[in-house]
């Protein structure tokens, strides 16, 4: 299933290729202090693929706090937060905000909550490497392959 999403103004857009074998989409309301203030509700699947396209990179604010291991990509124009990345052993993982999906039947969402307060750094990174989206591309609009890893031809 291909899911399209974007921030409110459209500066940050993405396509999420969700595995058909997992029709339900977990939607976790995160209990961290940032997500409480932003209403962040996240999903991920280790077999999903995420392609992000940014129109104006100067209008994307990268925000990190706490352990500094996750980066919230905030649209500086409209304030939406479509995705979060975490670099683990030189690999980029991501989760996406279901509130920025476009045209997805809300009955597919399996709502829950998550609170990782008190989790130590090592278990946090190990959990992300297991559960977060592992195939992540972020590019400028018009050249989505720009930052793609080299492919064997
Ligand atoms: Zn925006």
PDB file of N, CA, C and O in Angstrom, residues 27-84:
ATOM      1  N   UNK A  27      -0.564   3.256  15.428  1.00  0.00           N
ATOM      2  CA  UNK A  27      -0.532   4.721  15.569  1.00  0.00           C
ATOM      3  C   UNK A  27      -0.293   5.012  17.038  1.00  0.00           C
ATOM      4  O   UNK A  27      -1.201   4.915  17.847  1.00  0.00           O
ATOM      5  N   UNK A  28       0.960   5.313  17.352  1.00  0.00           N
ATOM      6  CA  UNK A  28       1.354   5.448  18.751  1.00  0.00           C
ATOM      7  C   UNK A  28       1.452   6.913  19.161  1.00  0.00           C
ATOM      8  O   UNK A  28       2.290   7.654  18.649  1.00  0.00           O
ATOM      9  N   UNK A  29       0.596   7.302  20.061  1.00  0.00           N
ATOM     10  CA  UNK A  29       0.690   8.649  20.632  1.00  0.00           C
ATOM     11  C   UNK A  29       1.863   8.638  21.599  1.00  0.00           C
ATOM     12  O   UNK A  29       1.849   7.928  22.596  1.00  0.00           O
ATOM     13  N   UNK A  30       2.905   9.368  21.255  1.00  0.00           N
ATOM     14  CA  UNK A  30       4.117   9.332  22.074  1.00  0.00           C
ATOM     15  C   UNK A  30       3.955  10.235  23.286  1.00  0.00           C
ATOM     16  O   UNK A  30       3.388  11.321  23.204  1.00  0.00           O
ATOM     17  N   UNK A  31       4.448   9.743  24.419  1.00  0.00           N
ATOM     18  CA  UNK A  31       4.301  10.480  25.675  1.00  0.00           C
ATOM     19  C   UNK A  31       5.493  11.354  26.013  1.00  0.00           C
ATOM     20  O   UNK A  31       5.576  11.892  27.115  1.00  0.00           O
ATOM     21  N   UNK A  32       6.439  11.521  25.081  1.00  0.00           N
ATOM     22  CA  UNK A  32       7.597  12.367  25.408  1.00  0.00           C
ATOM     23  C   UNK A  32       7.161  13.829  25.408  1.00  0.00           C
ATOM     24  O   UNK A  32       6.116  14.187  24.860  1.00  0.00           O
ATOM     25  N   UNK A  33       7.966  14.661  26.032  1.00  0.00           N
ATOM     26  CA  UNK A  33       7.550  16.052  26.245  1.00  0.00           C
ATOM     27  C   UNK A  33       7.356  16.795  24.926  1.00  0.00           C
ATOM     28  O   UNK A  33       6.475  17.641  24.799  1.00  0.00           O
ATOM     29  N   UNK A  34       8.137  16.463  23.902  1.00  0.00           N
ATOM     30  CA  UNK A  34       7.988  17.129  22.605  1.00  0.00           C
ATOM     31  C   UNK A  34       6.676  16.699  21.937  1.00  0.00           C
ATOM     32  O   UNK A  34       5.900  17.528  21.468  1.00  0.00           O
ATOM     33  N   UNK A  35       6.438  15.386  21.915  1.00  0.00           N
ATOM     34  CA  UNK A  35       5.260  14.879  21.197  1.00  0.00           C
ATOM     35  C   UNK A  35       3.961  15.244  21.901  1.00  0.00           C
ATOM     36  O   UNK A  35       2.927  15.407  21.250  1.00  0.00           O
ATOM     37  N   UNK A  36       3.988  15.382  23.215  1.00  0.00           N
ATOM     38  CA  UNK A  36       2.797  15.836  23.913  1.00  0.00           C
ATOM     39  C   UNK A  36       2.445  17.235  23.431  1.00  0.00           C
ATOM     40  O   UNK A  36       1.292  17.545  23.121  1.00  0.00           O
ATOM     41  N   UNK A  37       3.464  18.085  23.283  1.00  0.00           N
ATOM     42  CA  UNK A  37       3.189  19.458  22.848  1.00  0.00           C
ATOM     43  C   UNK A  37       2.771  19.528  21.384  1.00  0.00           C
ATOM     44  O   UNK A  37       2.026  20.409  20.981  1.00  0.00           O
ATOM     45  N   UNK A  38       3.286  18.589  20.556  1.00  0.00           N
ATOM     46  CA  UNK A  38       2.979  18.624  19.126  1.00  0.00           C
ATOM     47  C   UNK A  38       1.856  17.680  18.716  1.00  0.00           C
ATOM     48  O   UNK A  38       1.435  17.694  17.557  1.00  0.00           O
ATOM     49  N   UNK A  39       1.417  16.828  19.637  1.00  0.00           N
ATOM     50  CA  UNK A  39       0.408  15.840  19.273  1.00  0.00           C
ATOM     51  C   UNK A  39       0.937  14.807  18.299  1.00  0.00           C
ATOM     52  O   UNK A  39       0.221  14.348  17.428  1.00  0.00           O
ATOM     53  N   UNK A  40       2.214  14.445  18.449  1.00  0.00           N
ATOM     54  CA  UNK A  40       2.819  13.493  17.514  1.00  0.00           C
ATOM     55  C   UNK A  40       2.280  12.082  17.692  1.00  0.00           C
ATOM     56  O   UNK A  40       2.241  11.560  18.797  1.00  0.00           O
ATOM     57  N   UNK A  41       1.832  11.475  16.598  1.00  0.00           N
ATOM     58  CA  UNK A  41       1.341  10.088  16.602  1.00  0.00           C
ATOM     59  C   UNK A  41       2.111   9.349  15.512  1.00  0.00           C
ATOM     60  O   UNK A  41       2.004   9.682  14.334  1.00  0.00           O
ATOM     61  N   UNK A  42       2.893   8.344  15.921  1.00  0.00           N
ATOM     62  CA  UNK A  42       3.920   7.800  15.029  1.00  0.00           C
ATOM     63  C   UNK A  42       3.626   6.386  14.597  1.00  0.00           C
ATOM     64  O   UNK A  42       3.035   5.606  15.332  1.00  0.00           O
ATOM     65  N   UNK A  43       4.115   6.059  13.412  1.00  0.00           N
ATOM     66  CA  UNK A  43       4.062   4.680  12.986  1.00  0.00           C
ATOM     67  C   UNK A  43       5.370   4.289  12.324  1.00  0.00           C
ATOM     68  O   UNK A  43       6.131   5.150  11.849  1.00  0.00           O
ATOM     69  N   UNK A  44       5.621   3.005  12.310  1.00  0.00           N
ATOM     70  CA  UNK A  44       6.780   2.473  11.606  1.00  0.00           C
ATOM     71  C   UNK A  44       6.544   0.993  11.385  1.00  0.00           C
ATOM     72  O   UNK A  44       5.694   0.378  12.033  1.00  0.00           O
ATOM     73  N   UNK A  45       7.305   0.468  10.438  1.00  0.00           N
ATOM     74  CA  UNK A  45       7.315  -0.965  10.188  1.00  0.00           C
ATOM     75  C   UNK A  45       8.681  -1.234   9.576  1.00  0.00           C
ATOM     76  O   UNK A  45       9.087  -0.527   8.649  1.00  0.00           O
ATOM     77  N   UNK A  46       9.417  -2.213  10.118  1.00  0.00           N
ATOM     78  CA  UNK A  46      10.782  -2.419   9.618  1.00  0.00           C
ATOM     79  C   UNK A  46      10.832  -2.781   8.140  1.00  0.00           C
ATOM     80  O   UNK A  46      11.866  -2.625   7.501  1.00  0.00           O
ATOM     81  N   UNK A  47       9.680  -3.244   7.579  1.00  0.00           N
ATOM     82  CA  UNK A  47       9.676  -3.617   6.165  1.00  0.00           C
ATOM     83  C   UNK A  47       9.128  -2.509   5.276  1.00  0.00           C
ATOM     84  O   UNK A  47       9.053  -2.668   4.054  1.00  0.00           O
ATOM     85  N   UNK A  48       8.728  -1.387   5.864  1.00  0.00           N
ATOM     86  CA  UNK A  48       8.217  -0.275   5.068  1.00  0.00           C
ATOM     87  C   UNK A  48       9.378   0.487   4.429  1.00  0.00           C
ATOM     88  O   UNK A  48      10.533   0.356   4.850  1.00  0.00           O
ATOM     89  N   UNK A  49       9.054   1.251   3.384  1.00  0.00           N
ATOM     90  CA  UNK A  49      10.072   2.087   2.751  1.00  0.00           C
ATOM     91  C   UNK A  49       9.551   3.516   2.702  1.00  0.00           C
ATOM     92  O   UNK A  49       8.390   3.759   2.370  1.00  0.00           O
ATOM     93  N   UNK A  50      10.435   4.446   3.042  1.00  0.00           N
ATOM     94  CA  UNK A  50      10.029   5.845   3.119  1.00  0.00           C
ATOM     95  C   UNK A  50      10.872   6.687   2.172  1.00  0.00           C
ATOM     96  O   UNK A  50      12.103   6.635   2.206  1.00  0.00           O
ATOM     97  N   UNK A  51      10.194   7.460   1.330  1.00  0.00           N
ATOM     98  CA  UNK A  51      10.892   8.412   0.464  1.00  0.00           C
ATOM     99  C   UNK A  51      10.354   9.803   0.775  1.00  0.00           C
ATOM    100  O   UNK A  51       9.165  10.067   0.602  1.00  0.00           O
ATOM    101  N   UNK A  52      11.234  10.672   1.256  1.00  0.00           N
ATOM    102  CA  UNK A  52      10.841  12.028   1.628  1.00  0.00           C
ATOM    103  C   UNK A  52      11.349  12.985   0.562  1.00  0.00           C
ATOM    104  O   UNK A  52      12.469  12.848   0.062  1.00  0.00           O
ATOM    105  N   UNK A  53      10.511  13.942   0.214  1.00  0.00           N
ATOM    106  CA  UNK A  53      10.902  14.941  -0.767  1.00  0.00           C
ATOM    107  C   UNK A  53      10.700  16.328  -0.153  1.00  0.00           C
ATOM    108  O   UNK A  53       9.608  16.678   0.275  1.00  0.00           O
ATOM    109  N   UNK A  54      11.777  17.083  -0.106  1.00  0.00           N
ATOM    110  CA  UNK A  54      11.740  18.401   0.522  1.00  0.00           C
ATOM    111  C   UNK A  54      11.855  19.469  -0.552  1.00  0.00           C
ATOM    112  O   UNK A  54      12.755  19.430  -1.387  1.00  0.00           O
ATOM    113  N   UNK A  55      10.929  20.411  -0.543  1.00  0.00           N
ATOM    114  CA  UNK A  55      10.937  21.457  -1.560  1.00  0.00           C
ATOM    115  C   UNK A  55      12.004  22.503  -1.228  1.00  0.00           C
ATOM    116  O   UNK A  55      12.791  22.885  -2.062  1.00  0.00           O
ATOM    117  N   UNK A  56      12.005  22.970   0.010  1.00  0.00           N
ATOM    118  CA  UNK A  56      12.976  23.997   0.416  1.00  0.00           C
ATOM    119  C   UNK A  56      13.621  23.564   1.727  1.00  0.00           C
ATOM    120  O   UNK A  56      13.040  23.713   2.800  1.00  0.00           O
ATOM    121  N   UNK A  57      14.837  23.033   1.615  1.00  0.00           N
ATOM    122  CA  UNK A  57      15.514  22.477   2.794  1.00  0.00           C
ATOM    123  C   UNK A  57      15.806  23.542   3.850  1.00  0.00           C
ATOM    124  O   UNK A  57      15.930  23.233   5.041  1.00  0.00           O
ATOM    125  N   UNK A  58      15.889  24.809   3.407  1.00  0.00           N
ATOM    126  CA  UNK A  58      16.141  25.884   4.372  1.00  0.00           C
ATOM    127  C   UNK A  58      14.942  26.066   5.304  1.00  0.00           C
ATOM    128  O   UNK A  58      15.064  26.666   6.375  1.00  0.00           O
ATOM    129  N   UNK A  59      13.790  25.543   4.879  1.00  0.00           N
ATOM    130  CA  UNK A  59      12.581  25.673   5.693  1.00  0.00           C
ATOM    131  C   UNK A  59      12.261  24.373   6.435  1.00  0.00           C
ATOM    132  O   UNK A  59      11.111  24.069   6.709  1.00  0.00           O
ATOM    133  N   UNK A  60      13.295  23.599   6.728  1.00  0.00           N
ATOM    134  CA  UNK A  60      13.112  22.420   7.569  1.00  0.00           C
ATOM    135  C   UNK A  60      14.020  22.581   8.778  1.00  0.00           C
ATOM    136  O   UNK A  60      15.224  22.753   8.648  1.00  0.00           O
ATOM    137  N   UNK A  61      13.405  22.574   9.937  1.00  0.00           N
ATOM    138  CA  UNK A  61      14.162  22.735  11.163  1.00  0.00           C
ATOM    139  C   UNK A  61      14.403  21.358  11.771  1.00  0.00           C
ATOM    140  O   UNK A  61      13.474  20.580  11.950  1.00  0.00           O
ATOM    141  N   UNK A  62      15.675  21.039  12.036  1.00  0.00           N
ATOM    142  CA  UNK A  62      16.009  19.747  12.646  1.00  0.00           C
ATOM    143  C   UNK A  62      16.136  19.957  14.146  1.00  0.00           C
ATOM    144  O   UNK A  62      16.984  20.709  14.612  1.00  0.00           O
ATOM    145  N   UNK A  63      15.274  19.292  14.897  1.00  0.00           N
ATOM    146  CA  UNK A  63      15.228  19.527  16.334  1.00  0.00           C
ATOM    147  C   UNK A  63      15.536  18.239  17.089  1.00  0.00           C
ATOM    148  O   UNK A  63      14.956  17.186  16.811  1.00  0.00           O
ATOM    149  N   UNK A  64      16.475  18.321  18.021  1.00  0.00           N
ATOM    150  CA  UNK A  64      16.805  17.162  18.857  1.00  0.00           C
ATOM    151  C   UNK A  64      16.852  17.608  20.303  1.00  0.00           C
ATOM    152  O   UNK A  64      17.125  18.770  20.606  1.00  0.00           O
ATOM    153  N   UNK A  65      16.570  16.697  21.203  1.00  0.00           N
ATOM    154  CA  UNK A  65      16.623  17.040  22.626  1.00  0.00           C
ATOM    155  C   UNK A  65      16.938  15.763  23.392  1.00  0.00           C
ATOM    156  O   UNK A  65      17.071  14.683  22.802  1.00  0.00           O
ATOM    157  N   UNK A  66      17.034  15.855  24.689  1.00  0.00           N
ATOM    158  CA  UNK A  66      17.244  14.666  25.519  1.00  0.00           C
ATOM    159  C   UNK A  66      18.531  13.951  25.140  1.00  0.00           C
ATOM    160  O   UNK A  66      19.609  14.524  25.183  1.00  0.00           O
ATOM    161  N   UNK A  67      18.397  12.692  24.722  1.00  0.00           N
ATOM    162  CA  UNK A  67      19.588  11.899  24.389  1.00  0.00           C
ATOM    163  C   UNK A  67      20.214  12.341  23.062  1.00  0.00           C
ATOM    164  O   UNK A  67      21.265  11.830  22.690  1.00  0.00           O
ATOM    165  N   UNK A  68      19.555  13.247  22.333  1.00  0.00           N
ATOM    166  CA  UNK A  68      20.067  13.756  21.045  1.00  0.00           C
ATOM    167  C   UNK A  68      20.215  12.642  20.013  1.00  0.00           C
ATOM    168  O   UNK A  68      20.999  12.768  19.084  1.00  0.00           O
ATOM    169  N   UNK A  69      19.487  11.554  20.164  1.00  0.00           N
ATOM    170  CA  UNK A  69      19.651  10.450  19.229  1.00  0.00           C
ATOM    171  C   UNK A  69      18.557  10.439  18.172  1.00  0.00           C
ATOM    172  O   UNK A  69      18.615   9.646  17.240  1.00  0.00           O
ATOM    173  N   UNK A  70      17.548  11.286  18.310  1.00  0.00           N
ATOM    174  CA  UNK A  70      16.488  11.363  17.308  1.00  0.00           C
ATOM    175  C   UNK A  70      16.382  12.804  16.830  1.00  0.00           C
ATOM    176  O   UNK A  70      16.547  13.741  17.603  1.00  0.00           O
ATOM    177  N   UNK A  71      16.120  12.959  15.525  1.00  0.00           N
ATOM    178  CA  UNK A  71      15.968  14.290  14.950  1.00  0.00           C
ATOM    179  C   UNK A  71      14.546  14.462  14.442  1.00  0.00           C
ATOM    180  O   UNK A  71      14.085  13.694  13.586  1.00  0.00           O
ATOM    181  N   UNK A  72      13.852  15.441  14.975  1.00  0.00           N
ATOM    182  CA  UNK A  72      12.500  15.773  14.539  1.00  0.00           C
ATOM    183  C   UNK A  72      12.621  16.754  13.381  1.00  0.00           C
ATOM    184  O   UNK A  72      13.266  17.790  13.522  1.00  0.00           O
ATOM    185  N   UNK A  73      12.012  16.413  12.235  1.00  0.00           N
ATOM    186  CA  UNK A  73      12.094  17.287  11.061  1.00  0.00           C
ATOM    187  C   UNK A  73      10.823  18.144  11.034  1.00  0.00           C
ATOM    188  O   UNK A  73       9.756  17.681  10.640  1.00  0.00           O
ATOM    189  N   UNK A  74      10.974  19.373  11.474  1.00  0.00           N
ATOM    190  CA  UNK A  74       9.852  20.284  11.655  1.00  0.00           C
ATOM    191  C   UNK A  74       9.795  21.239  10.468  1.00  0.00           C
ATOM    192  O   UNK A  74      10.811  21.855  10.110  1.00  0.00           O
ATOM    193  N   UNK A  75       8.631  21.378   9.843  1.00  0.00           N
ATOM    194  CA  UNK A  75       8.513  22.366   8.782  1.00  0.00           C
ATOM    195  C   UNK A  75       8.517  23.753   9.410  1.00  0.00           C
ATOM    196  O   UNK A  75       7.667  24.072  10.243  1.00  0.00           O
ATOM    197  N   UNK A  76       9.488  24.553   9.005  1.00  0.00           N
ATOM    198  CA  UNK A  76       9.633  25.874   9.613  1.00  0.00           C
ATOM    199  C   UNK A  76       8.557  26.837   9.112  1.00  0.00           C
ATOM    200  O   UNK A  76       8.342  27.891   9.689  1.00  0.00           O
ATOM    201  N   UNK A  77       7.868  26.459   8.024  1.00  0.00           N
ATOM    202  CA  UNK A  77       6.825  27.347   7.518  1.00  0.00           C
ATOM    203  C   UNK A  77       5.490  27.076   8.209  1.00  0.00           C
ATOM    204  O   UNK A  77       4.825  28.004   8.653  1.00  0.00           O
ATOM    205  N   UNK A  78       5.104  25.790   8.312  1.00  0.00           N
ATOM    206  CA  UNK A  78       3.763  25.508   8.840  1.00  0.00           C
ATOM    207  C   UNK A  78       3.782  24.823  10.198  1.00  0.00           C
ATOM    208  O   UNK A  78       2.743  24.713  10.846  1.00  0.00           O
ATOM    209  N   UNK A  79       4.944  24.355  10.660  1.00  0.00           N
ATOM    210  CA  UNK A  79       5.043  23.805  12.007  1.00  0.00           C
ATOM    211  C   UNK A  79       4.724  22.331  12.147  1.00  0.00           C
ATOM    212  O   UNK A  79       4.837  21.783  13.238  1.00  0.00           O
ATOM    213  N   UNK A  80       4.323  21.673  11.054  1.00  0.00           N
ATOM    214  CA  UNK A  80       4.031  20.235  11.150  1.00  0.00           C
ATOM    215  C   UNK A  80       5.332  19.437  11.256  1.00  0.00           C
ATOM    216  O   UNK A  80       6.400  19.910  10.853  1.00  0.00           O
ATOM    217  N   UNK A  81       5.227  18.248  11.824  1.00  0.00           N
ATOM    218  CA  UNK A  81       6.407  17.388  12.015  1.00  0.00           C
ATOM    219  C   UNK A  81       6.130  16.043  11.346  1.00  0.00           C
ATOM    220  O   UNK A  81       5.653  15.114  11.987  1.00  0.00           O
ATOM    221  N   UNK A  82       6.409  15.921  10.043  1.00  0.00           N
ATOM    222  CA  UNK A  82       6.030  14.691   9.337  1.00  0.00           C
ATOM    223  C   UNK A  82       6.855  13.461   9.692  1.00  0.00           C
ATOM    224  O   UNK A  82       6.348  12.353   9.622  1.00  0.00           O
ATOM    225  N   UNK A  83       8.126  13.635  10.056  1.00  0.00           N
ATOM    226  CA  UNK A  83       8.929  12.438  10.332  1.00  0.00           C
ATOM    227  C   UNK A  83      10.074  12.726  11.285  1.00  0.00           C
ATOM    228  O   UNK A  83      10.446  13.874  11.508  1.00  0.00           O
ATOM    229  N   UNK A  84      10.594  11.632  11.830  1.00  0.00           N
ATOM    230  CA  UNK A  84      11.706  11.676  12.775  1.00  0.00           C
ATOM    231  C   UNK A  84      12.741  10.675  12.283  1.00  0.00           C
ATOM    232  O   UNK A  84      12.377   9.606  11.795  1.00  0.00           O
TER     233      UNK A  84
END
